[in-house]
CSV table of C-alpha atoms and ligand atoms in Angstrom, one decimal:
chain,number,residue,atom,x,y,z
A,256,MET,CA,-2.7,106.7,-75.6
A,257,SER,CA,-2.5,105.0,-79.0
A,258,SER,CA,-0.8,101.6,-78.7
A,259,SER,CA,2.4,101.5,-80.8
A,260,HIS,CA,4.8,99.1,-78.9
A,261,VAL,CA,6.0,95.9,-80.5
A,262,LEU,CA,7.8,93.2,-78.4
A,263,VAL,CA,10.8,92.0,-80.6
A,264,LEU,CA,12.2,88.6,-79.7
A,265,ASN,CA,15.5,87.0,-80.7
A,266,CYS,CA,15.4,83.5,-79.7
A,267,GLY,CA,18.8,81.5,-80.2
A,268,SER,CA,20.0,78.4,-79.2
A,269,SER,CA,20.5,78.7,-75.6
A,270,SER,CA,19.4,82.2,-75.3
A,271,LEU,CA,16.8,85.0,-75.8
A,272,LYS,CA,17.0,88.8,-76.8
A,273,PHE,CA,14.1,90.9,-76.2
A,274,ALA,CA,13.2,94.5,-76.4
A,275,ILE,CA,9.6,96.3,-76.4
A,276,ILE,CA,10.4,99.0,-78.9
A,277,ASP,CA,8.0,102.1,-79.3
A,278,ILE,CA,7.6,102.8,-82.8
A,279,GLU,CA,6.1,106.4,-82.6
A,280,SER,CA,8.9,107.6,-80.4
A,281,GLY,CA,11.8,105.3,-81.3
A,282,ALA,CA,12.4,104.6,-77.8
A,283,GLU,CA,13.6,101.1,-76.3
A,284,VAL,CA,10.9,101.0,-73.5
A,285,LEU,CA,12.4,97.3,-72.2
A,286,CYS,CA,15.3,95.4,-73.1
A,287,GLY,CA,17.1,92.4,-72.0
A,288,LEU,CA,18.8,88.9,-72.3
A,289,ALA,CA,17.7,85.4,-71.1
A,290,GLU,CA,21.0,83.5,-70.9
A,291,CYS,CA,22.1,80.0,-70.3
A,292,LEU,CA,18.7,78.8,-71.2
A,293,ALA,CA,18.6,74.8,-70.5
A,294,GLU,CA,22.0,75.2,-68.5
A,295,GLN,CA,23.0,75.0,-65.0
A,296,HIS,CA,22.3,78.9,-64.0
A,297,PRO,CA,19.8,80.2,-66.6
A,298,LEU,CA,19.1,84.0,-65.9
A,299,ILE,CA,17.3,86.9,-67.4
A,300,LYS,CA,19.0,90.3,-67.5
A,301,TYR,CA,16.9,93.4,-68.7
A,302,LYS,CA,16.6,96.9,-68.5
A,303,TYR,CA,13.2,99.4,-67.9
A,304,ASP,CA,13.2,102.8,-66.6
A,305,GLY,CA,17.0,103.2,-66.7
A,306,ALA,CA,17.7,100.4,-64.0
A,307,LYS,CA,19.2,96.8,-64.4
A,308,GLN,CA,17.2,93.9,-62.8
A,309,THR,CA,17.9,90.2,-62.9
A,310,ILE,CA,15.8,87.4,-62.6
A,311,THR,CA,16.9,84.1,-61.6
A,312,LEU,CA,15.6,81.1,-63.6
A,313,ASN,CA,15.8,77.4,-62.0
A,314,GLU,CA,18.2,75.1,-63.2
A,315,GLY,CA,17.5,73.8,-66.4
A,316,ASP,CA,14.6,76.3,-67.5
A,317,ALA,CA,14.6,76.5,-71.1
A,318,HIS,CA,13.1,79.1,-73.7
A,319,GLN,CA,9.3,78.2,-72.7
A,320,ILE,CA,10.1,79.0,-68.9
A,321,ALA,CA,11.9,82.2,-69.9
A,322,ILE,CA,9.3,83.3,-72.4
A,323,ALA,CA,6.8,82.8,-69.6
A,324,ARG,CA,8.5,84.7,-66.9
A,325,LEU,CA,9.5,87.6,-70.0
A,326,VAL,CA,5.4,87.6,-70.2
A,327,GLU,CA,4.9,87.9,-66.6
A,328,LEU,CA,7.2,90.7,-66.3
A,329,VAL,CA,5.5,92.6,-69.5
A,330,LYS,CA,2.2,92.1,-67.5
A,331,HIS,CA,3.7,93.5,-64.4
A,332,LEU,CA,5.0,96.5,-65.9
A,333,GLY,CA,1.4,97.1,-67.9
A,334,LEU,CA,3.4,96.9,-71.0
A,335,ASP,CA,1.3,94.3,-72.8
A,336,GLU,CA,-1.7,96.8,-73.1
A,337,GLN,CA,0.6,98.7,-75.5
A,338,LEU,CA,1.8,96.1,-77.4
A,339,ILE,CA,0.4,95.9,-81.4
A,340,ALA,CA,2.5,93.0,-82.4
A,341,VAL,CA,5.4,90.4,-81.6
A,342,GLY,CA,8.2,90.5,-84.1
A,343,HIS,CA,10.4,87.6,-84.3
A,344,ARG,CA,14.1,87.4,-85.8
A,345,VAL,CA,14.3,84.0,-87.7
A,346,VAL,CA,17.4,83.2,-89.1
A,347,HIS,CA,17.3,81.1,-92.3
A,348,GLY,CA,13.8,82.2,-94.8
A,349,GLY,CA,15.7,79.9,-97.6
A,350,GLU,CA,14.1,80.8,-100.8
A,351,HIS,CA,10.7,81.0,-99.3
A,352,PHE,CA,10.7,84.5,-97.9
A,353,THR,CA,11.9,87.6,-99.6
A,354,HIS,CA,10.6,90.1,-97.1
A,355,SER,CA,8.9,90.0,-93.8
A,356,VAL,CA,5.7,87.9,-93.3
A,357,LEU,CA,2.8,87.6,-90.9
A,358,ILE,CA,3.0,84.3,-89.0
A,359,ASP,CA,0.3,81.7,-90.2
A,360,ASP,CA,0.5,78.0,-90.8
A,361,ASN,CA,1.7,77.8,-94.1
A,362,VAL,CA,4.8,80.5,-92.9
A,363,LEU,CA,5.4,78.0,-89.3
A,364,GLN,CA,5.6,75.1,-92.2
A,365,ALA,CA,7.9,76.7,-94.2
A,366,ILE,CA,10.3,77.7,-91.3
A,367,LYS,CA,10.2,74.3,-90.2
A,368,GLN,CA,11.1,73.1,-93.6
A,369,THR,CA,14.0,75.4,-93.7
A,370,SER,CA,15.4,73.9,-90.6
A,371,THR,CA,17.8,71.7,-92.4
A,372,LEU,CA,19.5,74.7,-93.4
A,373,ALA,CA,20.0,76.3,-90.2
A,374,PRO,CA,19.6,73.3,-87.6
A,375,LEU,CA,21.1,75.4,-85.0
A,376,HIS,CA,19.0,78.5,-85.5
A,377,ASN,CA,15.8,77.7,-86.7
A,378,PRO,CA,14.3,75.2,-84.1
A,379,ALA,CA,15.4,78.0,-81.5
A,380,ASN,CA,13.4,80.7,-83.7
A,381,LEU,CA,10.4,78.3,-83.8
A,382,LEU,CA,10.5,77.8,-80.1
A,383,GLY,CA,10.3,81.4,-79.9
A,384,ILE,CA,7.3,81.9,-81.9
A,385,GLU,CA,5.4,79.0,-80.7
A,386,ALA,CA,5.7,80.5,-77.0
A,387,ALA,CA,4.9,83.7,-78.0
A,388,LYS,CA,1.7,82.5,-79.8
A,389,THR,CA,0.5,81.1,-76.8
A,390,ALA,CA,1.0,84.0,-74.6
A,391,PHE,CA,-0.2,86.8,-76.7
A,392,SER,CA,-2.7,84.8,-78.8
A,393,THR,CA,-4.6,88.2,-80.0
A,394,LEU,CA,-1.5,89.4,-81.1
A,395,PRO,CA,-0.1,89.5,-85.0
A,396,GLN,CA,3.1,87.4,-85.1
A,397,VAL,CA,5.5,88.4,-87.5
A,398,ALA,CA,8.9,86.7,-89.0
A,399,VAL,CA,11.8,89.0,-90.3
A,400,PHE,CA,14.1,86.8,-92.0
A,401,ASP,CA,18.3,87.3,-91.8
A,402,THR,CA,18.3,86.0,-95.4
A,403,ALA,CA,15.3,87.9,-97.0
A,404,PHE,CA,17.3,91.1,-97.8
A,405,HIS,CA,19.9,88.8,-100.0
A,406,GLN,CA,17.1,87.3,-102.1
A,407,THR,CA,17.7,89.9,-104.7
A,408,MET,CA,21.2,88.2,-105.6
A,409,LYS,CA,21.0,86.8,-108.9
A,410,PRO,CA,22.5,83.1,-109.8
A,411,GLN,CA,25.8,84.4,-111.0
A,412,ALA,CA,26.6,85.3,-107.2
A,413,PHE,CA,24.2,82.8,-105.3
A,414,LEU,CA,25.3,79.3,-107.0
A,415,TYR,CA,28.5,77.3,-106.0
A,416,ALA,CA,30.0,75.6,-108.7
A,417,LEU,CA,28.5,72.2,-107.8
A,418,PRO,CA,26.6,69.7,-109.6
A,419,TYR,CA,23.2,71.6,-110.4
A,420,SER,CA,21.1,69.0,-108.9
A,421,LEU,CA,22.5,69.7,-105.4
A,422,TYR,CA,20.7,73.2,-105.9
A,423,LYS,CA,17.7,72.1,-107.2
A,424,ASN,CA,17.1,69.1,-104.9
A,425,HIS,CA,18.9,70.4,-101.7
A,426,GLY,CA,18.7,74.0,-102.0
A,427,ILE,CA,22.5,74.1,-101.5
A,428,ARG,CA,23.1,77.4,-102.6
A,429,ARG,CA,24.6,80.8,-100.9
A,430,TYR,CA,22.0,82.7,-99.1
A,431,GLY,CA,23.8,85.4,-96.9
A,432,PHE,CA,23.0,86.7,-93.4
A,433,HIS,CA,22.9,89.7,-91.4
A,434,GLY,CA,20.3,90.7,-93.8
A,435,THR,CA,18.6,93.1,-91.5
A,436,SER,CA,21.5,95.0,-90.4
A,437,HIS,CA,23.2,95.7,-93.7
A,438,TYR,CA,19.4,96.7,-95.2
A,439,TYR,CA,19.1,99.0,-92.0
A,440,VAL,CA,22.4,100.8,-92.4
A,441,SER,CA,22.6,101.2,-96.1
A,442,THR,CA,19.0,102.9,-95.7
A,443,GLN,CA,20.7,104.9,-92.9
A,444,ALA,CA,23.5,105.6,-95.5
A,445,HIS,CA,21.2,106.7,-98.2
A,446,GLN,CA,19.2,109.2,-96.1
A,447,ILE,CA,22.7,110.5,-94.4
A,448,LEU,CA,24.9,111.0,-97.5
A,449,GLY,CA,22.0,112.1,-99.8
A,450,LEU,CA,22.6,109.0,-102.0
A,451,ASP,CA,20.3,108.5,-105.1
A,452,LYS,CA,18.6,105.1,-104.2
A,453,ASN,CA,18.4,104.6,-108.3
A,454,ASN,CA,22.0,105.3,-108.6
A,455,SER,CA,24.1,104.5,-105.8
A,456,ARG,CA,27.0,101.9,-105.0
A,457,ILE,CA,27.5,100.7,-101.2
A,458,VAL,CA,29.6,97.9,-99.7
A,459,SER,CA,28.5,97.5,-95.8
A,460,ALA,CA,30.6,95.7,-93.4
A,461,HIS,CA,28.6,94.0,-90.5
A,462,LEU,CA,31.9,93.0,-88.0
A,463,GLY,CA,30.5,91.5,-84.8
A,464,ASN,CA,31.1,87.9,-83.5
A,465,GLY,CA,30.0,87.0,-86.6
A,466,CYS,CA,31.2,89.0,-90.0
A,467,SER,CA,29.6,89.6,-93.3
A,468,VAL,CA,30.3,92.2,-96.3
A,469,THR,CA,27.5,93.2,-98.6
A,470,ALA,CA,27.6,94.9,-101.9
A,471,ILE,CA,24.5,96.8,-102.5
A,472,LYS,CA,23.6,98.5,-105.9
A,473,ASN,CA,20.4,100.8,-105.8
A,474,GLY,CA,19.4,99.7,-102.5
A,475,GLN,CA,19.4,96.0,-103.3
A,476,SER,CA,22.0,93.4,-101.8
A,477,VAL,CA,23.5,91.8,-105.3
A,478,ASP,CA,26.3,89.9,-103.5
A,479,THR,CA,27.1,89.1,-99.7
A,480,SER,CA,30.2,86.9,-98.3
A,481,MET,CA,28.1,84.4,-96.1
A,482,GLY,CA,26.9,81.3,-98.1
A,483,LEU,CA,24.6,78.3,-97.3
A,484,THR,CA,25.6,79.0,-93.7
A,485,PRO,CA,27.2,81.8,-91.6
A,486,LEU,CA,30.9,80.5,-92.1
A,487,GLU,CA,31.5,81.3,-95.4
A,488,GLY,CA,33.5,84.5,-96.5
A,489,LEU,CA,35.4,86.9,-93.8
A,490,MET,CA,37.7,85.6,-91.0
A,491,MET,CA,35.3,85.9,-87.5
A,492,GLY,CA,35.5,85.7,-84.0
A,493,THR,CA,35.8,82.2,-83.8
A,494,ARG,CA,34.7,81.0,-87.3
A,495,SER,CA,37.4,80.6,-90.1
A,496,GLY,CA,35.5,82.2,-93.1
A,497,ASP,CA,36.9,80.8,-96.2
A,498,ILE,CA,39.1,78.0,-96.3
A,499,ASP,CA,40.0,75.5,-99.1
A,500,PRO,CA,37.5,72.9,-99.5
A,501,GLY,CA,40.1,70.5,-99.6
A,502,ILE,CA,41.3,71.0,-96.1
A,503,PHE,CA,38.3,69.1,-94.9
A,504,ALA,CA,39.1,66.1,-96.7
A,505,PHE,CA,42.8,66.3,-95.4
A,506,LEU,CA,41.2,66.6,-91.5
A,507,VAL,CA,39.2,63.5,-92.3
A,508,ASN,CA,41.7,61.5,-94.0
A,509,GLN,CA,44.9,62.1,-92.5
A,510,LEU,CA,44.3,63.6,-89.5
A,511,LYS,CA,41.4,61.2,-88.7
A,512,TYR,CA,38.8,64.1,-87.3
A,513,SER,CA,35.0,63.4,-87.6
A,514,PRO,CA,32.6,65.6,-89.2
A,515,THR,CA,31.3,66.8,-86.1
A,516,GLN,CA,34.8,67.5,-84.9
A,517,VAL,CA,35.6,69.6,-88.3
A,518,ASP,CA,32.8,71.5,-88.1
A,519,LEU,CA,33.6,72.7,-84.3
A,520,LEU,CA,37.0,73.2,-85.8
A,521,LEU,CA,35.9,75.6,-88.5
A,522,ASN,CA,32.9,77.4,-86.4
A,523,LYS,CA,34.5,77.7,-82.6
A,524,GLN,CA,38.0,77.0,-83.0
A,525,SER,CA,39.3,79.6,-85.6
A,526,GLY,CA,39.1,82.6,-86.9
A,527,LEU,CA,40.4,85.4,-84.4
A,528,LEU,CA,40.7,82.6,-81.4
A,529,GLY,CA,42.2,80.4,-83.8
A,530,ILE,CA,45.2,82.6,-85.1
A,531,SER,CA,46.1,84.4,-81.5
A,532,GLU,CA,45.3,81.4,-79.7
A,533,LEU,CA,44.5,84.0,-77.0
A,534,SER,CA,40.6,85.2,-77.5
A,535,ASN,CA,37.9,85.8,-79.9
A,536,ASP,CA,37.1,89.0,-78.5
A,537,CYS,CA,38.6,92.0,-80.6
A,538,ARG,CA,39.2,94.1,-77.8
A,539,THR,CA,41.4,91.4,-75.9
A,540,ILE,CA,43.2,91.0,-79.1
A,541,GLU,CA,43.7,94.8,-80.0
A,542,GLU,CA,45.2,95.3,-76.3
A,543,ALA,CA,47.4,92.1,-76.8
A,544,ALA,CA,48.9,93.4,-79.9
A,545,THR,CA,49.4,96.6,-78.4
A,546,ASN,CA,51.6,95.0,-75.9
A,547,GLY,CA,53.6,93.1,-78.5
A,548,HIS,CA,51.5,89.8,-78.7
A,549,GLU,CA,52.9,88.6,-81.9
A,550,GLN,CA,50.2,86.0,-82.8
A,551,ALA,CA,47.6,88.9,-82.0
A,552,LYS,CA,48.9,91.2,-84.6
A,553,LEU,CA,49.0,88.3,-86.8
A,554,ALA,CA,45.4,87.7,-86.3
A,555,LEU,CA,44.2,91.5,-86.4
A,556,ASP,CA,46.7,91.5,-89.9
A,557,ILE,CA,44.7,88.6,-91.3
A,558,PHE,CA,41.5,90.0,-90.2
A,559,CYS,CA,42.1,93.5,-91.8
A,560,TYR,CA,44.4,91.9,-95.2
A,561,ARG,CA,41.0,89.8,-95.7
A,562,LEU,CA,38.2,92.4,-95.2
A,563,ALA,CA,39.8,94.9,-97.4
A,564,LYS,CA,40.4,92.4,-99.9
A,565,GLN,CA,36.7,91.5,-99.7
A,566,ILE,CA,35.6,95.3,-100.0
A,567,ALA,CA,37.6,95.6,-103.1
A,568,ALA,CA,36.1,92.6,-104.8
A,569,PHE,CA,32.5,94.0,-104.5
A,570,ALA,CA,33.9,97.0,-106.5
A,571,VAL,CA,33.3,94.6,-109.3
A,572,PRO,CA,29.6,93.7,-108.7
A,573,LEU,CA,29.0,97.5,-107.9
A,574,ALA,CA,31.2,98.9,-110.7
A,575,GLY,CA,32.5,101.3,-108.3
A,576,LEU,CA,31.9,103.0,-104.7
A,577,ASP,CA,30.1,105.5,-103.2
A,578,ALA,CA,30.2,104.5,-99.6
A,579,LEU,CA,31.5,101.9,-97.1
A,580,ILE,CA,30.0,101.4,-94.2
A,581,PHE,CA,31.2,99.9,-90.8
A,582,THR,CA,29.0,98.5,-88.4
A,583,GLY,CA,28.6,95.8,-85.8
A,584,GLY,CA,30.6,95.5,-82.3
A,585,ILE,CA,34.3,96.1,-84.3
A,586,GLY,CA,32.7,98.1,-87.0
A,587,GLU,CA,31.4,100.6,-84.6
A,588,ASN,CA,34.0,100.9,-82.0
A,589,SER,CA,37.6,99.5,-83.4
A,590,ASP,CA,38.8,102.6,-85.0
A,591,VAL,CA,42.3,100.4,-85.2
A,592,ILE,CA,40.6,97.9,-87.8
A,593,ARG,CA,39.0,100.6,-90.0
A,594,SER,CA,42.2,102.6,-90.1
A,595,ASN,CA,43.9,99.5,-91.2
A,596,VAL,CA,41.4,98.3,-93.7
A,597,VAL,CA,40.6,101.7,-95.3
A,598,SER,CA,44.4,102.5,-95.8
A,599,GLN,CA,44.6,99.1,-97.8
A,600,LEU,CA,41.9,100.8,-99.9
A,601,GLU,CA,43.4,104.0,-100.7
A,602,PHE,CA,43.5,102.9,-104.5
A,603,LEU,CA,39.4,102.9,-104.7
A,604,GLY,CA,40.2,106.9,-103.6
A,605,LEU,CA,39.5,106.3,-99.8
A,606,GLN,CA,41.2,108.9,-97.7
A,607,LEU,CA,41.1,108.5,-93.9
A,608,ASP,CA,40.5,111.4,-91.7
A,609,ASN,CA,42.3,110.4,-88.3
A,610,ASN,CA,40.7,112.8,-86.3
A,611,LYS,CA,36.8,111.7,-87.1
A,612,ASN,CA,37.8,108.0,-87.0
A,613,LEU,CA,38.8,108.3,-83.4
A,614,ALA,CA,35.6,110.2,-82.5
A,615,ALA,CA,33.3,107.5,-84.2
A,616,ARG,CA,33.0,105.2,-81.1
A,617,PHE,CA,30.7,104.1,-78.9
A,618,GLY,CA,27.4,104.2,-80.7
A,619,GLN,CA,28.6,107.7,-82.4
A,620,GLN,CA,27.5,107.8,-86.1
A,621,GLY,CA,29.8,109.5,-88.5
A,622,VAL,CA,32.0,110.0,-92.1
A,623,ILE,CA,35.6,108.9,-90.9
A,624,THR,CA,37.0,110.1,-94.5
A,625,SER,CA,38.1,113.5,-95.9
A,626,SER,CA,37.1,112.7,-99.1
A,627,ASN,CA,33.5,113.4,-100.2
A,628,SER,CA,33.2,110.2,-102.6
A,629,PRO,CA,33.8,107.6,-102.1
A,630,CYS,CA,33.2,107.8,-98.3
A,631,ALA,CA,33.6,105.6,-95.4
A,632,ILE,CA,30.9,106.0,-92.8
A,633,VAL,CA,30.2,104.6,-89.3
A,634,ILE,CA,26.5,103.7,-88.7
A,635,PRO,CA,25.5,102.0,-85.1
A,636,THR,CA,23.4,98.9,-86.4
A,637,ASN,CA,19.7,98.7,-85.4
A,638,GLU,CA,18.4,95.3,-86.3
A,639,GLU,CA,15.8,95.5,-83.5
A,640,TRP,CA,13.9,98.8,-85.3
A,641,VAL,CA,13.7,97.2,-88.4
A,642,ILE,CA,11.9,94.0,-86.8
A,643,ALA,CA,9.7,96.2,-84.8
A,644,THR,CA,8.7,98.7,-87.8
A,645,ASP,CA,8.5,95.5,-89.9
A,646,SER,CA,6.1,94.0,-87.7
A,647,ALA,CA,3.9,97.3,-87.0
A,648,ALA,CA,3.5,97.9,-90.6
A,649,ILE,CA,2.6,93.9,-91.4
A,650,ALA,CA,0.0,94.4,-88.1
A,651,LYS,CA,-2.0,97.8,-89.4
A,652,GLU,CA,-2.5,95.7,-92.6
A,653,GLN,CA,-4.8,93.1,-90.6
B,230,AMP,P1,28.5,92.4,-81.8
B,230,AMP,O1,28.5,90.6,-82.1
B,230,AMP,O2,28.1,92.9,-82.7
B,230,AMP,O3,28.2,92.5,-80.5
B,230,AMP,O4,30.2,92.5,-81.6
B,230,AMP,C1,31.2,91.8,-80.8
B,230,AMP,C2,32.7,92.1,-81.2
B,230,AMP,O5,32.8,93.7,-80.9
B,230,AMP,C3,33.7,91.7,-79.9
B,230,AMP,O6,34.8,91.1,-80.9
B,230,AMP,C4,34.0,92.6,-79.4
B,230,AMP,O7,35.1,92.4,-78.6
B,230,AMP,C5,34.0,93.8,-80.5
B,230,AMP,N1,34.2,95.4,-79.5
B,230,AMP,C6,33.3,95.8,-78.9
B,230,AMP,N2,33.6,96.7,-78.3
B,230,AMP,C7,35.0,96.9,-79.0
B,230,AMP,C8,35.8,98.1,-78.8
B,230,AMP,N3,35.5,99.0,-78.2
B,230,AMP,N4,37.1,97.8,-79.7
B,230,AMP,C9,37.1,96.7,-80.2
B,230,AMP,N5,35.9,95.9,-80.5
B,230,AMP,C10,35.0,96.0,-79.8
């Protein structure tokens, strides 16, 4: 049997998502999540051969221990012999990385340097890389960046109207995120809809706990809603998205917030949670709205209005629209949000098909509009697949 498995690691600040993907069959051989790392009750949950299992860790155990236990598990299951590479999701690649790369000392150094732009994420990603390098010292380690897909944006799309020196000296510009997801679903859309890669105009809406929209022309990102950080753009689960930057000074000067408190407010206490004062979970909000909860209804209205406005705005850089993609937990499952957004975009030619919209749930892909062009389509995202195939391709070159 030829080896064709890739270990995919997505190391967050207190969690570690992992999967082993067979790139020949596309099967997810093992998948799981280590959570509450460095907290009171850390544990690893995983699924192998159809069965769900749990490994309990000791209080305070962090990434290194979790990865060591994962390695034990992989070896115990005999999966290590099949591995050809380890692929790491890295959140911020700055301007250094326009595509996935083999990790060497220079790459490690560049990821470290970029940590100032993503102080919560990149250091956690680095922990995963260091631990995996030790555990699988003979395997190629590959970095796949959330920002890389958006490096095709032009200055008119990525520069803020701030003093140019802030960009030149400190890298303050728009980078965009969810690039792996936007790349995957747009590539799928080209295939499914038979779009010409040299002449296509796609808007992709990744709607999960974090939400972003990307304008994709001829297969390349030309604009995206997130910026220097994943806070810019759409309203999200707990993030505000765009606000008047003057609110920052108001909160600090008038209401005596510290910068850390403002950061917390905008990242953790706003969005669906902030408006509804109920939950950041879209399912809870939808249920409450159905039962007449006024602030839940308001949260959904704002979410959909702002999303529709952003999608329509991206018809400008695209000079039209061939396809609108919905993906992420909300995009893949919420017929309510899709229906609301598509009906606000009828003027662009989109016509919702109610039955198709109701059918596209729980991992089902499908076109949800009746008109052929432009069309709206639901495509479940698969970032792990992109990480696995990129890593395998780079490993083969070695
Ligand atoms: P993600 O970050 O991609 O896992 O997406 C998480 C978001 O998807 C949460 O807001 C969930 O409430 C939302 N979600 C998952 N399933 C559904 C569903 N059936 N209906 C509405 N929202 C859902």
